[in-house]
Amino acid sequence: MLDVLIFATLNGVVTGLLLFMLAAGLTLIFSMMGVLNFAHASFYMLGAYCAYSISLYLGFWVGLLVAPLLVGVLGALIERYGLRRVHQSGHVAELVFTFGLAFLIEESIQFFWGRDTKNYQSPDILDFALFTLFGQEFSAYRGFMIAISVGIFIGLYFVLTRTRIGIIIQAAITHPKTVANLGHNVPLIFMGVFGAGTALAGLAGVIAGPVLTTFPGMAVVLGSIVFVIVVIGGLGSLAGAFIASLLIGLLQSYAIASDVGMQDLLNVFGIDFPYDHPLADLWGLTLPQIAPILPFLLLILVLIFRPTGLLGKREE
Amino acid sequence: MTLLRKLSVWVAYLAALLLLPQLFDSILAISVFNQMAIAIVFALSYNMLLGQGGMLSFGHAVYFGMGGFLAVHALLMLETETAHFSIIWIPLIGGLFGLLAAIFIGSFSTRKAGTVFAMISLGIGELIAASSLIFVDFFGGEAGISGDRTYGPTFFGIDFAQNVEVYYLASGWVFISTVFMYLFIQTPVGRMANAVRDNPVRAEFIGYSARHVRFISFCASGLFAGIAGGLFALNYEFITEENLNAATSGRVLLMAYIGGLGYFIGPIIGAVLLTLMNSLLSNYTELWMLYLGILFLLTVMFLPRGFAGFIMMHQLAWVRGKLRDLVVPYLMTGIPAVIFMLSLIALIELVHAEEASLHIYGLTLDPAAAGTWIALLLIATAALFGTRRSLPQLRAAWDTANHIPDEER
Amino acid sequence: MAILSLKNVHKSFGNTQIIRGVSLDIEQGEKHAIIGPNGAGKSTLYHLISGLYRVTSGTIELRQQPIHNRAPYEISRLGLARSFQVTNIFPRLNVFENVRCALLWSHGFRYSFWHLLGRQGELNDSAMHVLDQIGLKDKARYPAGELAYAQQRALELGIAIASGAEVIMLDEPVAGMSHSEAENAVQLIRRITEGKTLIMVEHDMNIVFDVADRITVLVYGEVIASDVPAAIRGNPKVQEAYLGEVATSA
């Protein structure tokens, strides 16, 4: 039991940190520009595919360095020439634009790379067990994932709170006009933040690709969950996104690892249903089965009872 | 518009619906028309939410799918003779289930419009699509469920075994649905939906709860989406989890947006356009989805009011009789633009071509020959330049045609 | 009996007190102006009365019925209408539709989806009548968002009065208007609020002293004076806090 718990926790943390890498970029972009970037998970996917291609010729580590940069540059260009143009048509148009962008990026990826699953390998140097507990191995690559994620967050926190550009960004998030009046180039900042956000998403793709498989559906799998996280954590709150990411990561991990089902719950009350009962599907539900939908259940509950999320700003 | 002109538009619409199969009677054509009918009702129902009500939903397929699933179950009930009614009522059954689902879900999801509403709709859509794979009895798991529409009592001797018979039934429902959705806008709550879209705060100050108005719009759109789902069930006799998922929701958003949200006829245009792209274009190229994505993005960026909006932009010029002044500038800019697009498409197809030769526009091109590439690139570049050069003239002509001199104001 | 009555109303946003114990009684049929320097809390007071904000403490009563903390649409249905300082119309509907929507509830249509608006003769006549009163009859089919500024303000007014509410609250109705436009607007306001209770926030002292039966002066969220115009003019506290050197045109 304990070994299941420990490994489930570790896996949950890995997933949670990965999700936060995506959620952080999304939150930054939303705080700054008021637009929920629907295509965020597509940039994640793009990062994975780019890194895969680079890794074929130049190895994993070059891919790790270069792919996020490529994705970030593309993101900045899209902001400059696409999103900025749509901005004047209102929030709905922006959301629809990013939605169309998501669609287009996924189709383009399939166009350039094909529809098959790519054999994106983690680097050999990390192909050992970091430690073995109760007979189960925890791979060094996963440890690497944790290390990179934590490193990025420390760096992000440092940049946002201790450097000049970071403080300007924080100010521009809430008061773009004032910041512009102070002589800063706000459009450039917007472009930079969008590029940085998408680069983060791309980086998440680079390190997740080998583990979560690089295939055309990878954006869809994560995309909705990232939105759930951002909403649950509270739109616009990085701390909230962090808590929510870990929460969801751990929740899913525990749910999948557990063996509990509706049957067990009902047996506690001494109820038993025959197998051909019309609602047999419901009674036969197990926790691992509903693990994929748990985040959405949580989302709906949060939106009903606490629409501003865990740490979001309250409205009057 | 006078009453006579309005009525004649509706008569023309009904006539077009009924006469289409007479003009194009191949099996493929009838199948395409059936798809169009379903898409029209679905897209119009979506516009009740987005265009009329200002509520962007990423989960509208739920009501479409739910309607479809209950419709197939109803067909199964007819088959097992647990129920006894003509299948002409199936779309209504689908509609009622869509309405029920909308009432339930709308009760908590319509509190806010905007981003929160969009996120809730996404969450609900994913939740239900995922749940459908768990509740296998109702949803049939990954394989879905299928039925047979030839059971139940015949309707004046018709058993609806043939596609064209289904088409006439569908066009009847399309017409009725269109009429009712149009009339909805002319009712107090329909008009208030527009007001709430424009300014929810002010709407409250004139006595209306914005939430309540949104809820009613939401339920109405769920009803018609369910009807579209019922039509789908009748046409294909089969429905799966795919018909409830985010991809289907995305497709109806595309249809409504490309067609034009702010006009009633917009979604109809979008539905027709997208169905044609889906069924015809997909025969010529694997990449039609890519083109669809590009078209969508271009529409969002350059034609935010959709194709309907583009047509209506010319209304002022038409009223003032200045439309003919625009013809030459349009040709001067339009022809190079079209050539540019076609050459770009050829290039994309060439990149993608796996076989030794590419058949496009009646020509046979050789992907291996450098000459093909150079020629296409030159044509594309030249066309692009041509477009950019004539654009200022088009703009000037446009301004002149639309300029209202001070005397006329 | 006062038709609108505020008793010791407080409003704080976090630790900042905006309204500090405002008590006010407004009689039926009265023309009441609220004046005060910028930041005094006039708009906040309006938002509290019309239901946009909740009070931190205190009560607001309309015809002796508590309306504080109720939703704006409930308060509107009880017969209190307001206009906004920043034009707040329905830009994509035409002028006629704007006014007609404002009439819907008072004509009893509620959330009906079984009446066709085009066939409601009485409703449409009433809407036209309002358009006539505000002088926008010939702009009936114009999209509201494309009107000139002064016309939008007139429409703003029209939406407020259309419902036939007994208490009408106007927030700087002539702001941004030229002198002649403002004069027309004031005449319009006089005409359409005849017999009704009018509350008006206004900066132009000439209009205030012209229109108002009573004036309340709000400074830093407190009422420092509430009296007839003559008394306000001579009140030293008011002069010190707000009016300064006023060239009174007797």
Coordinates of N, CA and C in Angstrom, one line a residue, chain A residues 9-117:
Chain A
T9 N 2.2 9.4 -5.6 CA 2.5 10.8 -5.2 C 3.6 11.4 -6.1
L10 N 4.7 10.6 -6.3 CA 5.7 11.0 -7.2 C 5.2 11.3 -8.6
N11 N 4.5 10.4 -9.1 CA 4.0 10.5 -10.5 C 3.0 11.7 -10.5
G12 N 2.3 11.9 -9.5 CA 1.3 13.0 -9.4 C 2.1 14.3 -9.4
V13 N 3.2 14.4 -8.7 CA 4.0 15.6 -8.7 C 4.6 15.9 -10.1
V14 N 5.1 14.8 -10.7 CA 5.7 15.0 -12.1 C 4.6 15.6 -13.0
T15 N 3.5 15.0 -13.0 CA 2.4 15.5 -13.8 C 2.0 16.9 -13.5
G16 N 1.8 17.1 -12.1 CA 1.4 18.4 -11.7 C 2.4 19.5 -12.1
L17 N 3.7 19.2 -12.0 CA 4.6 20.3 -12.3 C 4.6 20.5 -13.8
L18 N 4.4 19.5 -14.6 CA 4.3 19.6 -16.0 C 3.1 20.5 -16.4
L19 N 2.0 20.1 -15.7 CA 0.7 20.9 -16.0 C 0.9 22.4 -15.6
F20 N 1.7 22.6 -14.5 CA 1.9 24.0 -14.1 C 2.7 24.7 -15.1
M21 N 3.7 24.0 -15.8 CA 4.4 24.7 -16.8 C 3.5 25.3 -17.9
L22 N 2.5 24.4 -18.2 CA 1.5 24.9 -19.2 C 0.6 26.0 -18.6
A23 N 0.2 25.7 -17.4 CA -0.8 26.6 -16.8 C -0.2 28.0 -16.5
A24 N 1.1 28.0 -16.2 CA 1.8 29.3 -15.9 C 1.8 30.2 -17.1
G25 N 2.2 29.6 -18.2 CA 2.2 30.4 -19.5 C 0.9 30.9 -19.8
L26 N -0.1 30.0 -19.7 CA -1.5 30.4 -20.0 C -2.0 31.6 -19.1
T27 N -1.7 31.4 -17.8 CA -2.1 32.5 -16.8 C -1.4 33.8 -17.1
L28 N -0.1 33.7 -17.4 CA 0.6 35.0 -17.7 C -0.1 35.7 -18.9
I29 N -0.3 34.9 -20.0 CA -1.0 35.5 -21.2 C -2.3 36.0 -20.9
F30 N -3.1 35.3 -20.0 CA -4.4 35.7 -19.7 C -4.4 37.0 -18.9
S31 N -3.5 37.0 -17.9 CA -3.4 38.2 -17.0 C -3.1 39.4 -17.8
M32 N -2.2 39.2 -18.8 CA -1.7 40.4 -19.5 C -2.6 40.8 -20.6
M33 N -3.2 39.9 -21.3 CA -3.9 40.3 -22.5 C -5.4 40.0 -22.4
G34 N -5.8 39.4 -21.3 CA -7.3 39.1 -21.2 C -7.8 38.0 -22.1
V35 N -6.9 37.3 -22.8 CA -7.4 36.3 -23.7 C -6.9 35.0 -23.3
L36 N -7.8 34.0 -23.2 CA -7.5 32.6 -22.8 C -7.0 31.9 -24.1
N37 N -5.7 31.6 -24.1 CA -5.1 31.1 -25.4 C -5.4 29.7 -25.6
F38 N -6.4 29.5 -26.4 CA -6.9 28.1 -26.7 C -5.8 27.3 -27.3
A39 N -4.9 27.9 -28.0 CA -3.9 27.2 -28.7 C -2.7 26.8 -27.9
H40 N -2.8 27.1 -26.6 CA -1.6 26.9 -25.7 C -1.1 25.4 -25.8
A41 N -2.1 24.5 -25.7 CA -1.6 23.1 -25.8 C -1.0 22.7 -27.1
S42 N -1.4 23.4 -28.2 CA -0.9 23.2 -29.5 C 0.6 23.6 -29.6
F43 N 0.9 24.6 -28.8 CA 2.3 25.0 -28.8 C 3.2 24.0 -28.1
Y44 N 2.5 23.4 -27.0 CA 3.1 22.3 -26.3 C 3.5 21.1 -27.2
M45 N 2.4 20.8 -28.1 CA 2.6 19.8 -29.1 C 3.7 20.1 -30.1
L46 N 3.7 21.3 -30.5 CA 4.7 21.8 -31.5 C 6.1 21.7 -30.9
G47 N 6.2 22.0 -29.6 CA 7.5 21.9 -28.9 C 8.0 20.4 -29.0
A48 N 7.1 19.5 -28.7 CA 7.5 18.1 -28.7 C 7.9 17.6 -30.1
Y49 N 7.2 18.0 -31.1 CA 7.5 17.5 -32.4 C 8.8 18.2 -32.9
C50 N 9.0 19.5 -32.7 CA 10.2 20.1 -33.1 C 11.4 19.5 -32.4
A51 N 11.3 19.2 -31.1 CA 12.4 18.6 -30.4 C 12.7 17.2 -30.9
Y52 N 11.6 16.5 -31.2 CA 11.8 15.2 -31.8 C 12.6 15.3 -33.1
S53 N 12.2 16.1 -34.0 CA 13.0 16.2 -35.2 C 14.4 16.6 -35.0
I54 N 14.6 17.6 -34.1 CA 16.0 18.1 -33.9 C 16.8 17.0 -33.2
S55 N 16.1 16.2 -32.3 CA 16.9 15.2 -31.6 C 17.3 14.1 -32.5
L56 N 16.6 13.9 -33.7 CA 17.0 12.9 -34.6 C 18.4 13.2 -35.2
Y57 N 18.7 14.5 -35.4 CA 20.0 14.8 -36.0 C 21.0 15.4 -35.0
L58 N 20.5 16.1 -34.0 CA 21.5 16.7 -33.1 C 21.4 16.3 -31.7
G59 N 20.5 15.3 -31.4 CA 20.4 14.8 -30.0 C 19.4 15.6 -29.2
F60 N 19.1 14.9 -28.1 CA 18.0 15.4 -27.2 C 18.3 16.8 -26.6
W61 N 19.6 17.0 -26.2 CA 19.9 18.2 -25.5 C 19.8 19.5 -26.3
V62 N 20.2 19.3 -27.6 CA 20.1 20.5 -28.5 C 18.6 20.8 -28.7
G63 N 17.8 19.7 -28.8 CA 16.4 19.9 -29.0 C 15.8 20.6 -27.8
L64 N 16.3 20.2 -26.6 CA 15.8 20.9 -25.4 C 16.0 22.4 -25.4
L65 N 17.1 22.7 -26.0 CA 17.5 24.2 -26.0 C 16.8 24.9 -27.1
V66 N 16.8 24.3 -28.3 CA 16.4 25.0 -29.5 C 14.8 25.0 -29.7
A67 N 14.2 23.9 -29.4 CA 12.8 23.8 -29.7 C 11.9 24.8 -29.0
P68 N 12.1 25.0 -27.7 CA 11.3 26.1 -27.0 C 11.5 27.5 -27.6
L69 N 12.8 27.7 -28.0 CA 13.0 29.0 -28.6 C 12.3 29.2 -29.9
L70 N 12.3 28.1 -30.8 CA 11.5 28.2 -32.0 C 10.1 28.5 -31.8
V71 N 9.5 27.7 -30.8 CA 8.1 27.8 -30.5 C 7.8 29.2 -30.0
G72 N 8.7 29.7 -29.1 CA 8.5 31.1 -28.6 C 8.5 32.1 -29.7
V73 N 9.4 32.0 -30.6 CA 9.5 33.0 -31.7 C 8.2 32.9 -32.5
L74 N 7.8 31.7 -32.8 CA 6.5 31.6 -33.6 C 5.4 32.2 -32.8
G75 N 5.3 32.0 -31.5 CA 4.3 32.5 -30.7 C 4.3 34.1 -30.8
A76 N 5.5 34.6 -30.7 CA 5.6 36.1 -30.7 C 5.1 36.6 -32.1
L77 N 5.5 36.0 -33.1 CA 5.1 36.4 -34.5 C 3.5 36.3 -34.6
I78 N 3.0 35.2 -34.1 CA 1.5 35.1 -34.2 C 0.8 36.2 -33.4
E79 N 1.4 36.6 -32.3 CA 0.8 37.7 -31.5 C 0.9 38.9 -32.3
R80 N 2.0 39.2 -32.9 CA 2.2 40.4 -33.5 C 1.4 40.6 -34.8
Y81 N 1.3 39.5 -35.6 CA 0.6 39.7 -36.9 C -0.8 39.1 -36.8
G82 N -1.2 38.3 -35.9 CA -2.5 37.7 -35.9 C -3.4 38.2 -34.7
L83 N -3.0 37.9 -33.5 CA -3.8 38.2 -32.4 C -4.0 39.7 -32.2
R84 N -3.0 40.5 -32.5 CA -3.1 41.9 -32.3 C -4.2 42.5 -33.2
R85 N -4.3 41.9 -34.3 CA -5.2 42.4 -35.3 C -6.7 42.1 -34.9
V86 N -6.8 40.9 -34.3 CA -8.1 40.5 -33.9 C -8.6 41.2 -32.6
H87 N -7.6 41.7 -31.8 CA -7.8 42.3 -30.5 C -8.9 43.3 -30.6
Q88 N -9.0 44.1 -31.7 CA -9.9 45.2 -31.8 C -11.4 44.7 -32.0
S89 N -11.5 43.4 -32.4 CA -12.9 42.9 -32.6 C -13.5 42.3 -31.3
G90 N -12.7 42.4 -30.2 CA -13.4 42.0 -28.9 C -12.9 40.6 -28.4
H91 N -13.3 40.3 -27.2 CA -12.8 39.1 -26.5 C -13.3 37.8 -27.2
V92 N -14.5 37.8 -27.7 CA -15.0 36.6 -28.3 C -14.2 36.3 -29.5
A93 N -13.9 37.3 -30.3 CA -13.2 37.1 -31.6 C -11.8 36.6 -31.2
E94 N -11.2 37.1 -30.1 CA -9.8 36.6 -29.7 C -9.9 35.1 -29.4
L95 N -10.9 34.8 -28.6 CA -11.0 33.4 -28.2 C -11.2 32.5 -29.4
V96 N -12.1 33.0 -30.3 CA -12.3 32.2 -31.5 C -11.1 32.1 -32.4
F97 N -10.3 33.2 -32.4 CA -9.0 33.2 -33.2 C -8.1 32.1 -32.6
T98 N -7.9 32.1 -31.3 CA -7.0 31.1 -30.7 C -7.5 29.7 -30.9
F99 N -8.8 29.6 -30.9 CA -9.4 28.3 -31.2 C -9.1 27.8 -32.6
G100 N -9.2 28.7 -33.5 CA -8.9 28.4 -34.9 C -7.4 28.1 -35.1
L101 N -6.6 28.9 -34.3 CA -5.2 28.7 -34.3 C -4.8 27.3 -33.8
A102 N -5.5 26.8 -32.8 CA -5.2 25.5 -32.2 C -5.5 24.5 -33.3
F103 N -6.6 24.6 -34.0 CA -7.0 23.7 -35.0 C -6.0 23.7 -36.2
L104 N -5.5 24.9 -36.6 CA -4.6 25.0 -37.7 C -3.3 24.5 -37.3
I105 N -2.8 24.7 -36.1 CA -1.5 24.2 -35.7 C -1.5 22.7 -35.7
E106 N -2.6 22.1 -35.2 CA -2.6 20.6 -35.2 C -2.7 20.1 -36.6
E107 N -3.4 20.7 -37.5 CA -3.5 20.2 -38.9 C -2.1 20.4 -39.5
S108 N -1.4 21.5 -39.3 CA -0.1 21.8 -39.9 C 0.9 20.7 -39.4
I109 N 0.8 20.4 -38.1 CA 1.7 19.4 -37.6 C 1.5 18.1 -38.3
Q110 N 0.3 17.7 -38.5 CA 0.0 16.5 -39.2 C 0.4 16.5 -40.6
F111 N 0.4 17.8 -41.2 CA 0.8 17.9 -42.6 C 2.3 17.7 -42.7
F112 N 3.1 18.3 -41.8 CA 4.5 18.2 -41.9 C 5.1 16.9 -41.3
W113 N 4.5 16.4 -40.3 CA 5.1 15.2 -39.7 C 4.3 13.9 -39.9
G114 N 3.1 14.0 -40.4 CA 2.3 12.8 -40.6 C 1.5 12.5 -39.3
R115 N 0.7 11.4 -39.4 CA -0.3 11.1 -38.4 C 0.2 10.0 -37.4
D116 N 1.4 9.5 -37.7 CA 1.8 8.4 -36.8 C 2.4 8.9 -35.5
T117 N 2.5 8.0 -34.6 CA 3.2 8.3 -33.3 C 4.7 8.3 -33.5

